[in-house]
């Protein structure tokens, strides 16, 4: 601020990093943001912030931003700068040609959890109305799609049950596969505060995350389970609760189906689900499992918070259902202080799912096969909608390799860097005839693109984001779009080039269409949000001021559903060639693949990803701290420097994936969640050996 001078104006908007959704006052001088001040009136953050939202906004003016559309006939040709008109006409003619030549289903689109609800809604509308198919998917596919499936099955709605404020009434936090002090820092601090006030803590994580032991906070139980054994350990917790009679019979009889509970209880009570049996292969002391189960069931208000350490597994959806079982069995749902709370990674991953980005669902999680739902959109959009689910991202890539999928519009996602099994992703992209990347930077995926459309940052648009607590926050335009169009305008221009009659003049009109067609958003409008600040869906005539806590009087699906959660070990096995298990995570100063944070001062805090390895495993391999090591899996190999630490257990190694040089996804496999295809990022069998460098 001192360098750039005093701000001339300020605008309140919403952070575009994680799913906490903090509000900031963006202070501006000329056409540059000079400071982001945490906004005290923010309902999600109450004036708090972290190093990402507060300091890492400089990418918006970074020299790497591409501000002109570009096209090229072949990916080996040099890029050619063109006008927006030429780029859009070229794209539209290519998509038309491909559909004429290969069929209606030969093209698709990917929405972004970084973009606004309105932008996401438009991309799925473009695919359904303009392409005439359901080949639309979102980057939630690779993070929280199992949350959508699992919670939908158990409770009837695909979202977390509580607001963040609810933690003030929590007595026991059960934290599974999440590291909130790094990945969701503002909520992580809030959790830490509650723990300092005396709430008890159980952590299920292969790694000793900060909250396990940090000043004034120590977990009562840390279960350092072997990566890939979540379902087994969660079911062992249930075993203790059932066999020791710690379940809440009154709650279950009233809110769930008693016969279903009995069936589930007889399953979890089997000897193969006992702490002794499970603990032996999951690497957890049986008494620790027993102690954790007793504490969660009897310690007062128990709240479960979980992250990608739950979902990014071949049994991700099963783990989510196992979590739901625990909450229902103990009556920890439907009031303040309890619940099941997925910590969403991206700013608008909840919103992108809400907006119909999945190939089987229209906005509001309504299945595409429902005639009544399709009719709403058919009459509004004037088209006949396909009643069959479309292709998911991995299926689009498979179809591309097989030759039946030829064109894709990717908004705000770098699938080459962030999706698993890089070789397969590049093979799929290389086989397509028209790849359109709509992004801020020439990302890795753009290596295979034929058209590049410049994206806009969150500072350059109006719209809304929906955070991890279902809170819809306004995003307000702070600066004019640097590349002419905000993303919603670019998608509209593409739709018009394809021949669609779209005439939105402001994102508020898109939200009006969303609220007109989506019951859980019926009461939402920009005017309403300006008046009340923010609101948590469902927001409609029944709950006009929104719904901080869900399932208070009954589950959305009626009776809560207990589901048997059989543990099936992943096909990714260790053995003599690949004896260690690699798992991945995030660090405070960086964000996901680092496209934004690496282009800010935050990069200085974490300039490279390291491989955490236990002293015992390092010694066995002659690896010293800071040595370069080669990490090899069945899929591929990469090199990075070693960090010797007992934060990881023997047999487990860990890395972040914020830097493209790390190429973590060169080594991840193509195993995925059985229900949703969410990749199994968290379990890869690897060998680690000293190397000479990158
Ligand atoms: Fe942004 Fe998340 Fe940090 Fe809040 S906690 S400032 S939303 S990155």
Coordinates of C-alpha atoms in Angstrom, one line a residue, residues 75-415:
X75 CA -1.0 -28.5 -31.5
X76 CA 2.5 -28.4 -33.1
X77 CA 1.7 -25.1 -34.8
X78 CA 2.6 -21.8 -33.1
X79 CA -0.3 -19.9 -31.5
X80 CA -1.8 -17.1 -33.5
X81 CA -3.5 -14.2 -31.7
X82 CA -6.9 -13.5 -33.1
X83 CA -10.0 -11.4 -32.2
X84 CA -12.6 -12.8 -29.9
X85 CA -14.9 -13.0 -32.9
X86 CA -12.5 -15.1 -34.9
X87 CA -11.8 -17.4 -32.0
X88 CA -15.4 -18.0 -31.2
X89 CA -16.4 -18.5 -34.9
X90 CA -13.6 -21.0 -35.3
X91 CA -14.6 -22.9 -32.2
X92 CA -18.3 -23.0 -33.1
X93 CA -17.5 -24.2 -36.6
X94 CA -15.2 -26.9 -35.3
X95 CA -17.7 -28.1 -32.8
X96 CA -20.4 -28.1 -35.5
X97 CA -18.1 -30.0 -37.9
X98 CA -17.2 -32.6 -35.2
X99 CA -20.8 -33.2 -34.3
X100 CA -21.8 -33.5 -38.0
X101 CA -18.9 -35.9 -38.7
X102 CA -18.8 -38.0 -35.5
X103 CA -22.2 -37.5 -33.9
X104 CA -23.9 -35.4 -31.2
X105 CA -22.0 -37.1 -28.4
X106 CA -18.6 -36.4 -29.7
X107 CA -18.2 -33.1 -27.8
X108 CA -18.5 -32.0 -24.2
X109 CA -17.5 -29.5 -21.6
X110 CA -15.9 -29.2 -18.1
X111 CA -17.1 -26.6 -15.7
X112 CA -14.9 -25.0 -13.0
X113 CA -15.2 -25.0 -9.3
X114 CA -13.1 -21.7 -9.4
X115 CA -15.8 -19.9 -11.4
X116 CA -19.1 -18.5 -10.2
X117 CA -22.4 -20.3 -9.9
X118 CA -23.7 -18.3 -12.8
X119 CA -20.7 -19.2 -15.0
X120 CA -21.0 -22.9 -14.1
X121 CA -24.7 -22.9 -14.8
X122 CA -24.0 -21.4 -18.2
X123 CA -21.4 -24.1 -19.1
X124 CA -23.8 -26.9 -18.3
X125 CA -26.5 -25.1 -20.1
X126 CA -24.3 -24.7 -23.2
X127 CA -23.5 -28.4 -23.2
X128 CA -27.2 -29.5 -22.7
X129 CA -28.8 -26.9 -24.9
X130 CA -26.1 -26.2 -27.4
X131 CA -24.3 -29.5 -27.8
X132 CA -27.5 -31.5 -27.2
X133 CA -26.0 -34.0 -24.8
X134 CA -25.1 -34.4 -21.1
X135 CA -21.3 -34.7 -21.6
X136 CA -20.6 -32.2 -18.8
X137 CA -18.5 -32.7 -15.8
X138 CA -16.7 -30.7 -13.2
X139 CA -13.4 -30.8 -11.3
X140 CA -15.4 -31.9 -8.3
X141 CA -15.2 -35.2 -10.1
X142 CA -11.6 -35.5 -8.8
X143 CA -12.3 -34.2 -5.2
X144 CA -15.7 -34.4 -3.6
X145 CA -17.9 -36.3 -6.0
X146 CA -18.1 -39.2 -3.4
X147 CA -19.5 -36.7 -0.9
X148 CA -22.3 -35.9 -3.4
X149 CA -23.0 -39.6 -3.8
X150 CA -22.5 -40.8 -0.3
X151 CA -24.4 -38.1 1.5
X152 CA -27.1 -38.2 -1.1
X153 CA -27.6 -41.9 -0.4
X154 CA -27.6 -41.6 3.4
X155 CA -29.4 -38.3 4.0
X156 CA -31.0 -37.4 0.6
X157 CA -28.9 -34.3 -0.1
X158 CA -25.4 -33.9 -1.3
X159 CA -24.0 -31.3 1.1
X160 CA -22.6 -30.7 4.5
X161 CA -25.1 -30.5 7.3
X162 CA -23.9 -27.6 9.4
X163 CA -22.8 -24.0 9.3
X164 CA -19.3 -23.1 10.5
X165 CA -20.6 -21.3 13.6
X166 CA -22.0 -24.6 14.8
X167 CA -18.5 -25.7 16.0
X168 CA -19.0 -23.4 19.0
X169 CA -21.3 -26.0 20.4
X170 CA -19.1 -29.0 19.6
X171 CA -17.7 -31.2 22.4
X172 CA -15.9 -33.8 20.3
X173 CA -14.3 -33.2 16.9
X174 CA -13.8 -36.3 14.7
X175 CA -11.4 -35.1 12.0
X176 CA -10.8 -37.5 9.1
X177 CA -8.5 -37.1 6.1
X178 CA -8.4 -33.3 6.4
X179 CA -5.7 -30.8 7.5
X180 CA -7.8 -27.7 8.1
X181 CA -5.0 -25.5 9.5
X182 CA -3.2 -25.7 6.1
X183 CA -6.1 -26.3 3.6
X184 CA -9.0 -24.3 5.3
X185 CA -7.0 -22.0 7.5
X186 CA -9.7 -19.7 8.7
X187 CA -12.0 -22.5 9.8
X188 CA -8.9 -24.5 11.0
X189 CA -8.1 -21.6 13.4
X190 CA -11.7 -21.6 14.6
X191 CA -11.5 -25.4 15.2
X192 CA -8.2 -24.9 17.1
X193 CA -9.9 -22.2 19.2
X194 CA -12.7 -24.5 20.1
X195 CA -10.2 -27.3 21.0
X196 CA -8.3 -24.8 23.2
X197 CA -11.6 -24.1 25.0
X198 CA -11.8 -27.8 25.9
X199 CA -13.4 -29.7 23.0
X200 CA -11.9 -33.1 22.5
X201 CA -10.2 -34.3 19.3
X202 CA -9.9 -37.5 17.4
X203 CA -7.8 -37.5 14.3
X204 CA -7.8 -40.3 11.6
X205 CA -4.9 -39.5 9.3
X206 CA -1.8 -41.5 8.2
X207 CA 0.2 -38.4 8.9
X208 CA 0.7 -36.5 12.1
X209 CA -1.0 -33.2 11.0
X210 CA -0.5 -30.1 13.1
X211 CA -3.7 -30.4 15.1
X212 CA -2.5 -33.8 16.5
X213 CA 0.0 -31.8 18.6
X214 CA 0.3 -28.1 18.5
X215 CA 0.6 -25.5 21.4
X216 CA -2.4 -25.9 23.7
X217 CA -4.0 -28.6 21.5
X218 CA -3.4 -32.3 21.7
X219 CA -5.6 -34.9 20.1
X220 CA -7.1 -37.3 22.5
X221 CA -6.7 -40.0 19.9
X222 CA -4.6 -40.1 16.7
X223 CA -5.3 -43.1 14.5
X224 CA -2.4 -43.2 12.0
X225 CA -4.2 -45.6 9.7
X226 CA -2.5 -47.1 6.6
X227 CA -3.6 -45.2 3.5
X228 CA -6.6 -47.0 1.9
X229 CA -8.1 -48.5 5.1
X230 CA -10.6 -45.7 6.0
X231 CA -13.6 -47.9 5.5
X232 CA -12.3 -50.6 7.7
X233 CA -11.4 -48.3 10.5
X234 CA -14.6 -46.3 10.3
X235 CA -16.5 -49.6 10.4
X236 CA -14.4 -50.7 13.4
X237 CA -15.4 -47.5 15.2
X238 CA -19.1 -48.5 14.5
X239 CA -18.3 -52.0 15.7
X240 CA -17.4 -50.6 19.1
X241 CA -20.4 -48.3 19.2
X242 CA -22.8 -51.2 18.4
X243 CA -21.2 -54.0 20.5
X244 CA -20.9 -51.8 23.6
X245 CA -24.4 -50.4 23.2
X246 CA -23.3 -46.8 22.7
X247 CA -25.8 -46.0 20.0
X248 CA -28.7 -43.6 20.4
X249 CA -31.7 -45.9 20.1
X250 CA -34.3 -43.2 20.5
X251 CA -32.8 -41.1 17.7
X252 CA -32.5 -44.1 15.4
X253 CA -36.1 -45.3 16.0
X254 CA -37.5 -41.8 15.4
X255 CA -35.3 -40.7 12.5
X256 CA -34.1 -43.9 10.7
X257 CA -35.5 -47.2 9.7
X258 CA -35.0 -49.5 12.7
X259 CA -34.9 -52.7 10.6
X260 CA -32.2 -51.2 8.4
X261 CA -30.2 -50.2 11.5
X262 CA -30.5 -53.7 12.8
X263 CA -29.2 -55.1 9.6
X264 CA -26.3 -52.7 9.6
X265 CA -25.6 -53.3 13.3
X266 CA -25.4 -57.1 12.7
X267 CA -22.9 -56.4 9.9
X268 CA -20.6 -54.1 11.8
X269 CA -20.7 -56.4 14.8
X270 CA -19.0 -59.2 12.8
X271 CA -15.6 -60.3 14.1
X272 CA -13.9 -59.1 10.9
X273 CA -14.9 -55.6 11.8
X274 CA -13.5 -55.7 15.3
X275 CA -10.8 -53.2 16.3
X276 CA -8.4 -56.2 16.8
X277 CA -8.9 -57.5 13.3
X278 CA -8.9 -54.2 11.5
X279 CA -6.2 -52.6 13.7
X280 CA -3.8 -55.4 12.7
X281 CA -3.9 -54.5 9.0
X282 CA -4.7 -50.8 9.3
X283 CA -1.8 -50.2 11.6
X284 CA -3.8 -48.8 14.5
X285 CA -3.8 -50.0 18.1
X286 CA -7.2 -51.6 18.8
X287 CA -7.4 -49.8 22.1
X288 CA -7.0 -46.5 20.3
X289 CA -9.9 -47.4 18.1
X290 CA -12.0 -48.4 21.1
X291 CA -11.2 -45.2 23.0
X292 CA -11.9 -43.0 19.9
X293 CA -15.3 -44.7 19.4
X294 CA -16.3 -44.3 23.0
X295 CA -15.3 -40.7 23.1
X296 CA -17.2 -39.9 19.9
X297 CA -20.3 -41.7 21.0
X298 CA -20.5 -40.5 24.6
X299 CA -18.5 -37.2 24.7
X300 CA -21.5 -34.9 24.0
X301 CA -22.0 -33.2 20.7
X302 CA -19.8 -35.0 18.2
X303 CA -19.1 -33.3 14.9
X304 CA -17.3 -35.0 12.0
X305 CA -15.2 -32.9 9.6
X306 CA -13.6 -34.6 6.7
X307 CA -11.6 -33.9 3.5
X308 CA -10.1 -35.4 0.5
X309 CA -8.3 -38.0 2.5
X310 CA -11.8 -39.6 2.7
X311 CA -13.0 -39.1 -0.8
X312 CA -10.0 -39.7 -3.1
X313 CA -10.0 -43.4 -2.7
X314 CA -11.4 -46.4 -4.6
X315 CA -13.9 -46.6 -1.7
X316 CA -14.4 -42.9 -1.3
X317 CA -18.2 -43.0 -1.5
X318 CA -18.2 -46.0 0.9
X319 CA -16.2 -44.0 3.4
X320 CA -18.7 -41.1 3.2
X321 CA -21.5 -43.5 3.9
X322 CA -19.6 -45.0 6.8
X323 CA -19.2 -41.5 8.2
X324 CA -23.0 -40.9 7.8
X325 CA -23.6 -44.2 9.6
X326 CA -21.6 -43.1 12.6
X327 CA -23.4 -39.8 12.9
X328 CA -26.8 -41.4 12.6
X329 CA -26.0 -44.2 15.0
X330 CA -24.9 -41.8 17.7
X331 CA -27.7 -39.2 17.1
X332 CA -25.1 -36.6 16.1
X333 CA -27.1 -35.0 13.4
X334 CA -29.8 -32.3 13.1
X335 CA -28.7 -29.8 15.8
X336 CA -26.0 -27.3 16.5
X337 CA -22.6 -28.7 17.4
X338 CA -22.9 -32.0 15.5
X339 CA -23.2 -33.2 11.9
X340 CA -21.2 -34.4 8.9
X341 CA -19.1 -31.6 7.4
X342 CA -17.1 -32.1 4.2
X343 CA -14.4 -29.5 4.0
X344 CA -14.6 -28.4 0.4
X345 CA -11.3 -27.7 -1.3
X346 CA -12.2 -25.1 -3.9
X347 CA -14.1 -21.8 -3.4
X348 CA -17.1 -23.0 -5.4
X349 CA -16.9 -26.8 -5.5
X350 CA -20.2 -26.9 -3.6
X351 CA -21.7 -24.5 -6.1
X352 CA -20.4 -26.2 -9.2
X353 CA -22.1 -29.4 -8.0
X354 CA -25.3 -27.6 -7.1
X355 CA -25.4 -26.1 -10.6
X356 CA -25.9 -29.3 -12.5
X357 CA -22.3 -29.9 -13.6
X358 CA -22.5 -33.6 -13.3
X359 CA -23.5 -35.6 -16.4
X360 CA -26.4 -37.3 -14.6
X361 CA -27.9 -34.4 -12.8
X362 CA -29.6 -31.1 -13.6
X363 CA -29.2 -28.2 -11.1
X364 CA -30.3 -29.0 -7.6
X365 CA -29.1 -32.7 -7.8
X366 CA -32.1 -33.8 -9.8
X367 CA -31.5 -36.9 -12.0
X368 CA -31.6 -36.3 -15.7
X369 CA -33.9 -39.3 -16.1
X370 CA -36.7 -37.5 -14.3
X371 CA -39.3 -36.4 -16.9
X372 CA -40.8 -33.6 -14.7
X373 CA -37.4 -32.1 -14.1
X374 CA -36.3 -32.3 -17.7
X375 CA -39.6 -30.7 -18.8
X376 CA -38.8 -27.6 -16.7
X377 CA -35.6 -27.0 -18.7
X378 CA -37.0 -28.2 -22.0
X379 CA -39.8 -25.6 -21.9
X380 CA -37.4 -22.8 -20.7
X381 CA -34.6 -23.6 -23.1
X382 CA -36.7 -24.8 -26.1
X383 CA -34.9 -28.1 -26.6
X384 CA -35.4 -31.7 -26.1
X385 CA -33.0 -32.9 -23.4
X386 CA -31.3 -36.3 -23.5
X387 CA -32.5 -38.4 -20.7
X388 CA -29.4 -40.6 -20.5
X389 CA -26.4 -39.5 -18.3
X390 CA -23.5 -38.2 -20.3
X391 CA -19.8 -38.9 -20.0
X392 CA -17.7 -38.2 -16.9
X393 CA -14.2 -36.7 -17.4
X394 CA -12.4 -40.0 -17.3
X395 CA -14.9 -41.5 -19.7
X396 CA -14.5 -38.5 -22.1
X397 CA -10.7 -39.3 -22.1
X398 CA -11.3 -43.0 -22.6
X399 CA -13.7 -42.2 -25.5
X400 CA -11.2 -39.8 -27.0
X401 CA -8.5 -42.5 -27.0
X402 CA -11.0 -44.9 -28.6
X403 CA -11.9 -42.3 -31.2
X404 CA -15.5 -41.4 -30.5
X405 CA -15.0 -38.2 -28.5
X406 CA -13.3 -35.3 -30.4
X407 CA -14.0 -31.9 -28.9
X408 CA -14.0 -30.3 -25.5
X409 CA -14.5 -26.9 -23.9
X410 CA -12.6 -26.7 -20.6
X411 CA -13.3 -23.7 -18.4
X412 CA -10.9 -23.0 -15.6
X413 CA -9.4 -26.4 -15.0
X414 CA -5.9 -27.8 -15.8
X415 CA -6.8 -31.5 -16.2

